[in-house]
Structures are given as structure tokens and as C-alpha cells.
Coordinates of C-alpha atoms in Angstrom, one line a residue:
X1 CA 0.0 0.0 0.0
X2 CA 1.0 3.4 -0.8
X3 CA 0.5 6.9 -2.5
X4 CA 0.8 6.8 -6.1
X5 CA 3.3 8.9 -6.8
X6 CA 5.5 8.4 -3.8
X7 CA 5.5 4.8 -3.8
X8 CA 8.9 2.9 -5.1
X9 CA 8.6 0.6 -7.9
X10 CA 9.2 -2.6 -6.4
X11 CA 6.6 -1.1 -3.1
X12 CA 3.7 -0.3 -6.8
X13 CA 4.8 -3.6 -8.5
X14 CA 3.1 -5.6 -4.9
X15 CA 5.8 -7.8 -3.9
X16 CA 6.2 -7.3 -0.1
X17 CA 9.8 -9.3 -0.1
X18 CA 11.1 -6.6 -2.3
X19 CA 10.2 -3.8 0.1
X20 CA 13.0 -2.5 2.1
X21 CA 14.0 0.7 4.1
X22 CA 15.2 2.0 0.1
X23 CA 11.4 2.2 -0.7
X24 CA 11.5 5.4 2.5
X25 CA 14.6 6.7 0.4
X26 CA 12.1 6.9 -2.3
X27 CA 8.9 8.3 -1.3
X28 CA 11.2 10.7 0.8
X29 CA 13.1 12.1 -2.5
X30 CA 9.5 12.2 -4.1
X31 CA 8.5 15.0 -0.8
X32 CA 11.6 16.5 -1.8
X33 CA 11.3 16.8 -5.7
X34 CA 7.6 18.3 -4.8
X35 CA 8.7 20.8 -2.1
X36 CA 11.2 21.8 -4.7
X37 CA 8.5 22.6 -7.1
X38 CA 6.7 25.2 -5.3
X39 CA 5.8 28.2 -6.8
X40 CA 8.4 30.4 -8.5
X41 CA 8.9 33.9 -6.1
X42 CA 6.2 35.7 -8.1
X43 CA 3.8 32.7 -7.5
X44 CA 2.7 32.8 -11.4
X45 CA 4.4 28.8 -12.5
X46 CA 5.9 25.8 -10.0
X47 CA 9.5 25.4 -10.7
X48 CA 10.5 23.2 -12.9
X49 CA 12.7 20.8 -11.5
X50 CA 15.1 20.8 -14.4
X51 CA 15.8 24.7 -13.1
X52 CA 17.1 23.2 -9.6
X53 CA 20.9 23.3 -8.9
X54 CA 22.5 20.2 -10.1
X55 CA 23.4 18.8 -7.0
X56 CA 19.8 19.5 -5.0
X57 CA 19.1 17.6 -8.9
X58 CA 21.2 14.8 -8.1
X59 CA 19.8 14.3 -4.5
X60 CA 16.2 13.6 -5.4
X61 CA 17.1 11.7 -8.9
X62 CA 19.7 9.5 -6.5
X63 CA 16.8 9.1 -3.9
X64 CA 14.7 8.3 -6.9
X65 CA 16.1 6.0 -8.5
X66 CA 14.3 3.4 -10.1
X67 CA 16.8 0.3 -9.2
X68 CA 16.9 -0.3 -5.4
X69 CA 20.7 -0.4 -5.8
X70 CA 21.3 2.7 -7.1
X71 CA 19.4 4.9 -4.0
X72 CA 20.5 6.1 -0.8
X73 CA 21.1 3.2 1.5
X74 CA 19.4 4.9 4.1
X75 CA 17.2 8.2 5.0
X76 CA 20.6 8.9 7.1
X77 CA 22.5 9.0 3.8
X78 CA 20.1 11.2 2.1
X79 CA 19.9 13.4 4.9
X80 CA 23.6 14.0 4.9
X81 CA 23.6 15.4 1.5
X82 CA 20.6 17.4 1.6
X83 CA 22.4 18.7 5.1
X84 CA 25.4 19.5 3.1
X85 CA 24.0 20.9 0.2
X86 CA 22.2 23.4 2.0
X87 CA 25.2 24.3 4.1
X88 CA 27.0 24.7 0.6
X89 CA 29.3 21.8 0.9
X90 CA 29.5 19.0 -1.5
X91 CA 27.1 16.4 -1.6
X92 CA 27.9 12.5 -2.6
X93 CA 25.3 12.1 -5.1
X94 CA 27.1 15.0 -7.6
X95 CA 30.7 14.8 -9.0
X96 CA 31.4 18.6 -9.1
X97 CA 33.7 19.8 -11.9
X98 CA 36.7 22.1 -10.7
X99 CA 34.6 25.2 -11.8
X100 CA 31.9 24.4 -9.9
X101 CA 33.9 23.7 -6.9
X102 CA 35.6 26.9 -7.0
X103 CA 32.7 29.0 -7.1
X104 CA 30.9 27.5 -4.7
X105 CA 34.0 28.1 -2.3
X106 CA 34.3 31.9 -3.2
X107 CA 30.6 32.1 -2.9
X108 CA 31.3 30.6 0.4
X109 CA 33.6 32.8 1.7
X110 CA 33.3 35.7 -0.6
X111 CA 33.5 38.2 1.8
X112 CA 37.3 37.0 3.3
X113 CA 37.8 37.2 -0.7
X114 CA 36.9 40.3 -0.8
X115 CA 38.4 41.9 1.9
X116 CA 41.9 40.5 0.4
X117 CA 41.1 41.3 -3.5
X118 CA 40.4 45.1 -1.7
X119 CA 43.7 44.5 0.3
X120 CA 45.7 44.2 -3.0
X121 CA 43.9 46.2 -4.9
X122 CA 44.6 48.9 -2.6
X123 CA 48.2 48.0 -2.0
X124 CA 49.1 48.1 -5.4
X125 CA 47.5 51.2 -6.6
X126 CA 49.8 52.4 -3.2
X127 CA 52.9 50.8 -5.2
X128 CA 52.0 52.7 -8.1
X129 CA 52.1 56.1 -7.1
X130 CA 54.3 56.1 -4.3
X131 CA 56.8 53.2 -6.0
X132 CA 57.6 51.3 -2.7

């Protein structure tokens, strides 16, 4: 038994022996990809979820996931990387490219970063007129 739409495949295809904790993982990435698709900030359309950051993306497709296998071995897992994505660390469910990585660290500590970029700016324009 179970909500269409939040039930796992192997919990809609009947067979109780194939029912595990993974079929939670499931139903709990389907509350996810629908509390993701609230309304936009203007309240006009729901977000699409193809408009979600990749790695928010990745959670609910991992927790998703039509094979058993290839979920979140447990709602602990999955709330580890929804905990880290919304702290703006990485999450295990998304390979980050280098790029990515880097901005999310500057947008992390962007004002440190800017407080130095000010430093040197400052410091050379000092350089440069005063030649020390």
C-alpha cells in the first residue's frame, strides 16, 4: 500500500519481499522533488525541476532512482547530503567539476575574498604612485 506517486517501484509492483528501508529513500526524494516545485517567487508557475541546482538535482534523482541499488542506502545517507547541500558543501550524489567547486568556495567565503582582492587592490595602486 501506498501513495501513487510516492510509492517505489518494487513497493507499486506488490511484492512485499522486495520492500526495504530504500522504498523510504524513495517516497522521501518524491516530498523533496515536490517541495522543490513550489511556486516560483512571483507565485505565477511551479519550478520546474530541471531549473534546480545540479546537486539539489542529483539528491532527489539518486533518492529516486528506479533500481533499489542505485538509492540512498538509508534516510541517514540522504539526509547527509541534503544537510550538506544546503550548508554549501558537497554532496555525494554529484561529482562537481573544478569550476563548480571553485565557485561554490568563493561564494562561500566571498567576503574573506573580498576583503583580500580590496587588500591588494589597494596595495598596489599604493605601489603605483608612491613606488615602494
Amino acid at each position: 500500500l501506498g501513495t501513487p506517486g510516492y510509492m517505489a517501484p518494487e513497493q507499486a509492483a506488490g511484492d512485499p519481499a522486495l520492500v526495504d528501508v530504500r522504498a523510504d529513500v524513495y517516497a522521501i526524494g518524491a516530498i523533496l522533488r515536490d517541495l522543490c516545485a513550489t511556486a516560483t517567487a512571483d507565485g505565477t508557475r511551479p519550478r520546474s525541476p530541471v531549473t534546480l541546482d545540479r546537486p539539489l538535482r542529483a539528491i532527489v534523482l539518486k533518492a529516486m532512482a528506479a533500481n533499489p541499488a542505485d538509492r540512498y542506502a538509508d534516510v541517514t545517507s540522504l539526509a547527509r547530503d541534503v544537510a550538506a547541500f544546503r550548508a554549501g558543501e558537497p554532496v555525494a550524489a554529484y561529482q562537481e567539476s573544478i569550476w563548480e567547486r571553485t565557485v561554490r568556495v568563493a561564494m562561500r567565503y566571498r567576503t574573506p575574498i573580498l576583503l583580500v582582492v580590496a587588500y591588494l587592490i589597494m596595495r598596489i595602486t599604493l605601489l603605483a604612485f608612491f613606488g615602494r
